[in-house]
GROMACS .gro file of C-alpha atoms in nm:
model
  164
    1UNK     CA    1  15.859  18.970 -19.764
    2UNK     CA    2  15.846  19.347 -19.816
    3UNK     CA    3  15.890  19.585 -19.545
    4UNK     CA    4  15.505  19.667 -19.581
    5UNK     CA    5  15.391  19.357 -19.511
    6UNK     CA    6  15.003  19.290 -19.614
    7UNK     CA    7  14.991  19.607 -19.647
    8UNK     CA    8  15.116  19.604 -19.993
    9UNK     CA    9  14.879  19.368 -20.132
   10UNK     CA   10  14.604  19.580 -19.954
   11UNK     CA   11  14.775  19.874 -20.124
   12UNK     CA   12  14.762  19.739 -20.465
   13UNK     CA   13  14.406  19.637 -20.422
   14UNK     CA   14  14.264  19.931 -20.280
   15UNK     CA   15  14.177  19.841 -19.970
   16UNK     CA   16  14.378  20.073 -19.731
   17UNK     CA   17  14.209  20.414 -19.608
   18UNK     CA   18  14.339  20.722 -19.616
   19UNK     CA   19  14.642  20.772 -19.367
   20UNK     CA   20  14.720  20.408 -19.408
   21UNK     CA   21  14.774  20.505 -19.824
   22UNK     CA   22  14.927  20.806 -19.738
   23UNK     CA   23  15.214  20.635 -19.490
   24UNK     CA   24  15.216  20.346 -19.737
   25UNK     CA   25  15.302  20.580 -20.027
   26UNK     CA   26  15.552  20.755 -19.840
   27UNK     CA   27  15.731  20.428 -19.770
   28UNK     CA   28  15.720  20.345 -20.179
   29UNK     CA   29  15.883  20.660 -20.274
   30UNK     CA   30  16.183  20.590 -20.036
   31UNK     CA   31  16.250  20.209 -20.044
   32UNK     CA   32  16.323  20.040 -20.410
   33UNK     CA   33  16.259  19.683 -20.273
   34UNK     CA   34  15.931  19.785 -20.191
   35UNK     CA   35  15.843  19.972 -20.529
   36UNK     CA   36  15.953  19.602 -20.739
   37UNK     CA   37  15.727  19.415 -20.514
   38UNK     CA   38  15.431  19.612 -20.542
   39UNK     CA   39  15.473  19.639 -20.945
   40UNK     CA   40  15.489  19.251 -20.953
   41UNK     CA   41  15.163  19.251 -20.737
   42UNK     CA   42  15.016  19.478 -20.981
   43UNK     CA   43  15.120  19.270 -21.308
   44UNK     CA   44  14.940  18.982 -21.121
   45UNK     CA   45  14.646  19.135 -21.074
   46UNK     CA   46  14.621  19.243 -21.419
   47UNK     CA   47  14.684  18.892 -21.497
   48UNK     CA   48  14.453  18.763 -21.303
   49UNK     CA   49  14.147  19.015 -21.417
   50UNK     CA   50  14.250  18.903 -21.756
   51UNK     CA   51  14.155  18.539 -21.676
   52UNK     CA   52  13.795  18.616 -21.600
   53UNK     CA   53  13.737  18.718 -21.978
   54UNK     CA   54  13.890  18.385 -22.123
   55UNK     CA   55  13.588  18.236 -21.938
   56UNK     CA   56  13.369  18.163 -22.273
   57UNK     CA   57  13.640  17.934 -22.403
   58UNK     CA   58  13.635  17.759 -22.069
   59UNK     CA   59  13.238  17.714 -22.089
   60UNK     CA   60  13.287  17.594 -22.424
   61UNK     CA   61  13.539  17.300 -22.321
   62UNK     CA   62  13.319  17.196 -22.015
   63UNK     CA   63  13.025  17.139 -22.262
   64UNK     CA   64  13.239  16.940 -22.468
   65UNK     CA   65  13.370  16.715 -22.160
   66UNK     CA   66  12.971  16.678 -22.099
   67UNK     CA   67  12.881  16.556 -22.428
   68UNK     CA   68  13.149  16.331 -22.426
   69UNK     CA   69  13.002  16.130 -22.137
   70UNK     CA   70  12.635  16.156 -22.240
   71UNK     CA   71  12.484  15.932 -22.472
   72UNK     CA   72  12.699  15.803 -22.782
   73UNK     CA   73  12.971  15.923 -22.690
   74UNK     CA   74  13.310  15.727 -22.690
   75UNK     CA   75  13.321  15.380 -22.547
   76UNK     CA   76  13.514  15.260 -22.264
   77UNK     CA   77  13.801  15.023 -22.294
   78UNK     CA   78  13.692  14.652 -22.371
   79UNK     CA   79  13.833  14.442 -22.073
   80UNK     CA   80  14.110  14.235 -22.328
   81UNK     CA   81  14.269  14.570 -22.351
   82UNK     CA   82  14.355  14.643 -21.987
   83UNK     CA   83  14.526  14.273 -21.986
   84UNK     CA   84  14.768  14.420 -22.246
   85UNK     CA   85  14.848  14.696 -22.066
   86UNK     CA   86  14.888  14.574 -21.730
   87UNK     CA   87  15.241  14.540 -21.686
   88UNK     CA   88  15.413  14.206 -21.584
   89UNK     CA   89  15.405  14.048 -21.267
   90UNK     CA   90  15.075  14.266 -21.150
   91UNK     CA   91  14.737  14.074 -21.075
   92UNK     CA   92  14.462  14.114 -21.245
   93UNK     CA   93  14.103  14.099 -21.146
   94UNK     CA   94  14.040  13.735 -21.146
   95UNK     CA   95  14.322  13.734 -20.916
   96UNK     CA   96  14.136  13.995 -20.643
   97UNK     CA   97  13.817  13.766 -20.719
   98UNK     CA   98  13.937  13.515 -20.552
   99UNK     CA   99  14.112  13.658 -20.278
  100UNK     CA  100  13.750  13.822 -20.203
  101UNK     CA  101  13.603  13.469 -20.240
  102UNK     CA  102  13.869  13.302 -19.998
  103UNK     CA  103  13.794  13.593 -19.767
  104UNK     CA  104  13.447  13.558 -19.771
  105UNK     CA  105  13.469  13.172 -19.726
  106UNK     CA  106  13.711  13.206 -19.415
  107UNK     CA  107  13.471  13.439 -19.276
  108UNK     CA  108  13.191  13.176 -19.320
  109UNK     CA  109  13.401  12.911 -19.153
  110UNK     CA  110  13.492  13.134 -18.862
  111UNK     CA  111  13.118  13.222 -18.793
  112UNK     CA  112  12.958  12.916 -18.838
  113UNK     CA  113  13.196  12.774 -18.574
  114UNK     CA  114  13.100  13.015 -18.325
  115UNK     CA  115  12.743  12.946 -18.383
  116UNK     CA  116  12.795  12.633 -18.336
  117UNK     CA  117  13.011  12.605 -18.002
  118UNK     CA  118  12.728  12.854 -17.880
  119UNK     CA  119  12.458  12.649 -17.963
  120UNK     CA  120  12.622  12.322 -17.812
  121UNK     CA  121  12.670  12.519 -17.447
  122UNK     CA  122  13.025  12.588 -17.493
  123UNK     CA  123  13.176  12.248 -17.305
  124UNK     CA  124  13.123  12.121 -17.005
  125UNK     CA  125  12.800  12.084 -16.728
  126UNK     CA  126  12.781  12.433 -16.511
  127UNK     CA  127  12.642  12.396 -16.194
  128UNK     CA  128  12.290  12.461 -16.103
  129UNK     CA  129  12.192  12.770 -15.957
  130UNK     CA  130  11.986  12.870 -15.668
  131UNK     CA  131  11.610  12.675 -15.661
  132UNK     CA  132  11.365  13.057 -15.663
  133UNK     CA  133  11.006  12.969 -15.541
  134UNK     CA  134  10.795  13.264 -15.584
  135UNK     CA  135  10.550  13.295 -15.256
  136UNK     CA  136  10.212  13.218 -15.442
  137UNK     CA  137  10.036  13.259 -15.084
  138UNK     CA  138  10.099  13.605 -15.054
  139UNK     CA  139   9.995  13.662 -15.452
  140UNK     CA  140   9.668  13.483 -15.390
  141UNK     CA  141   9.602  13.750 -15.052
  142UNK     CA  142   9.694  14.021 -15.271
  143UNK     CA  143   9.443  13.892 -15.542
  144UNK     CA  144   9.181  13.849 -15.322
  145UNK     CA  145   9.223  14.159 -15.154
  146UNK     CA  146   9.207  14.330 -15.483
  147UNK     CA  147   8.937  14.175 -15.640
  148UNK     CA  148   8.661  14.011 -15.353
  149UNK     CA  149   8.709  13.671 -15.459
  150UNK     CA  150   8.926  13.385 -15.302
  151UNK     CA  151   9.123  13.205 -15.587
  152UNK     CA  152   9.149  12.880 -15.378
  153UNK     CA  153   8.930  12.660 -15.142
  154UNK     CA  154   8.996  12.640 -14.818
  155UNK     CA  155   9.313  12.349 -14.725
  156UNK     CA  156   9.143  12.002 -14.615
  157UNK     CA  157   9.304  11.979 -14.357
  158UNK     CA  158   9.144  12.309 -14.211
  159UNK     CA  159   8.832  12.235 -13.933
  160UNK     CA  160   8.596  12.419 -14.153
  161UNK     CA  161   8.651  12.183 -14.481
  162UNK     CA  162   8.530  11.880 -14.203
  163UNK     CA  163   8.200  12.092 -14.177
  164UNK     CA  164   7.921  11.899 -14.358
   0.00000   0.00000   0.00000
């Protein structure tokens, strides 16, 4: 690194104002190390600028790459040909096949046993729960209360059921 630091590069690409320049000018004319570095950055630069006008060749060769791949252009490789140049002792394709199909198959098996040991209650009797009777009494109250009418007749064993 040069004793200008980022400085140089801003130097050689005209970035630094006036009294930055200045001091940054001052420091070429004394140190050598300096002075190299910033003609290499300049060389680059010219270098680089000179890339931009090579661009026509470059839009030339993508076209090319395009109409390679569009219609009629070359053909890929028939499948015999990759077994010839698969080298010895690799697997080929059939090989994955069935490693996806044996896959596939002990996934099967592994599901369809679940289902099924769900679907059978999963062993033995659990015991029963709690017996919940709702209180239909107080929902027939609350219905009649809302609505006017009386859902149910009167008990029989009640005095006024007796009543001819």
């Amino acid at each position: 690194m040069s004793h200008l630091g980022d400085r140089l590069s801003a130097l050689v690409d005209g970035e630094l104002d006036g009294a930055e320049r200045d001091r940054a000018h001052a420091h070429l004319a004394s140190c050598e190390q300096c002075r190299t570095e910033a003609a290499e950055l300049r060389v680059l630069k010219q270098k680089l600028s000179t890339l931009m006008t090579n661009a026509p060749a470059e839009a030339a060769m993508t076209k090319r790459l395009i109409a390679m791949t569009g219609p009629g252009g070359p053909m890929p490789p028939r499948r015999g040909a990759t077994r010839a140049s698969r080298r010895p002792g690799t697997r080929g394709p059939r090989s994955a096949r069935r490693r996806r199909y044996l896959m596939l198959g002990t996934v099967s098996l592994v599901v369809g046993l679940g289902t099924a040991a769900f679907s059978a209650g999963g062993g033995g009797e659990a015991a029963p729960g709690p017996r919940i009777t709702p209180p239909v009494e107080m929902y027939s109250v609350e219905h009649a209360i809302t609505t006017g009418q009386v859902p149910f007749a009167p008990p029989a064993s009640s005095p006024t059921a007796s009543l001819p």
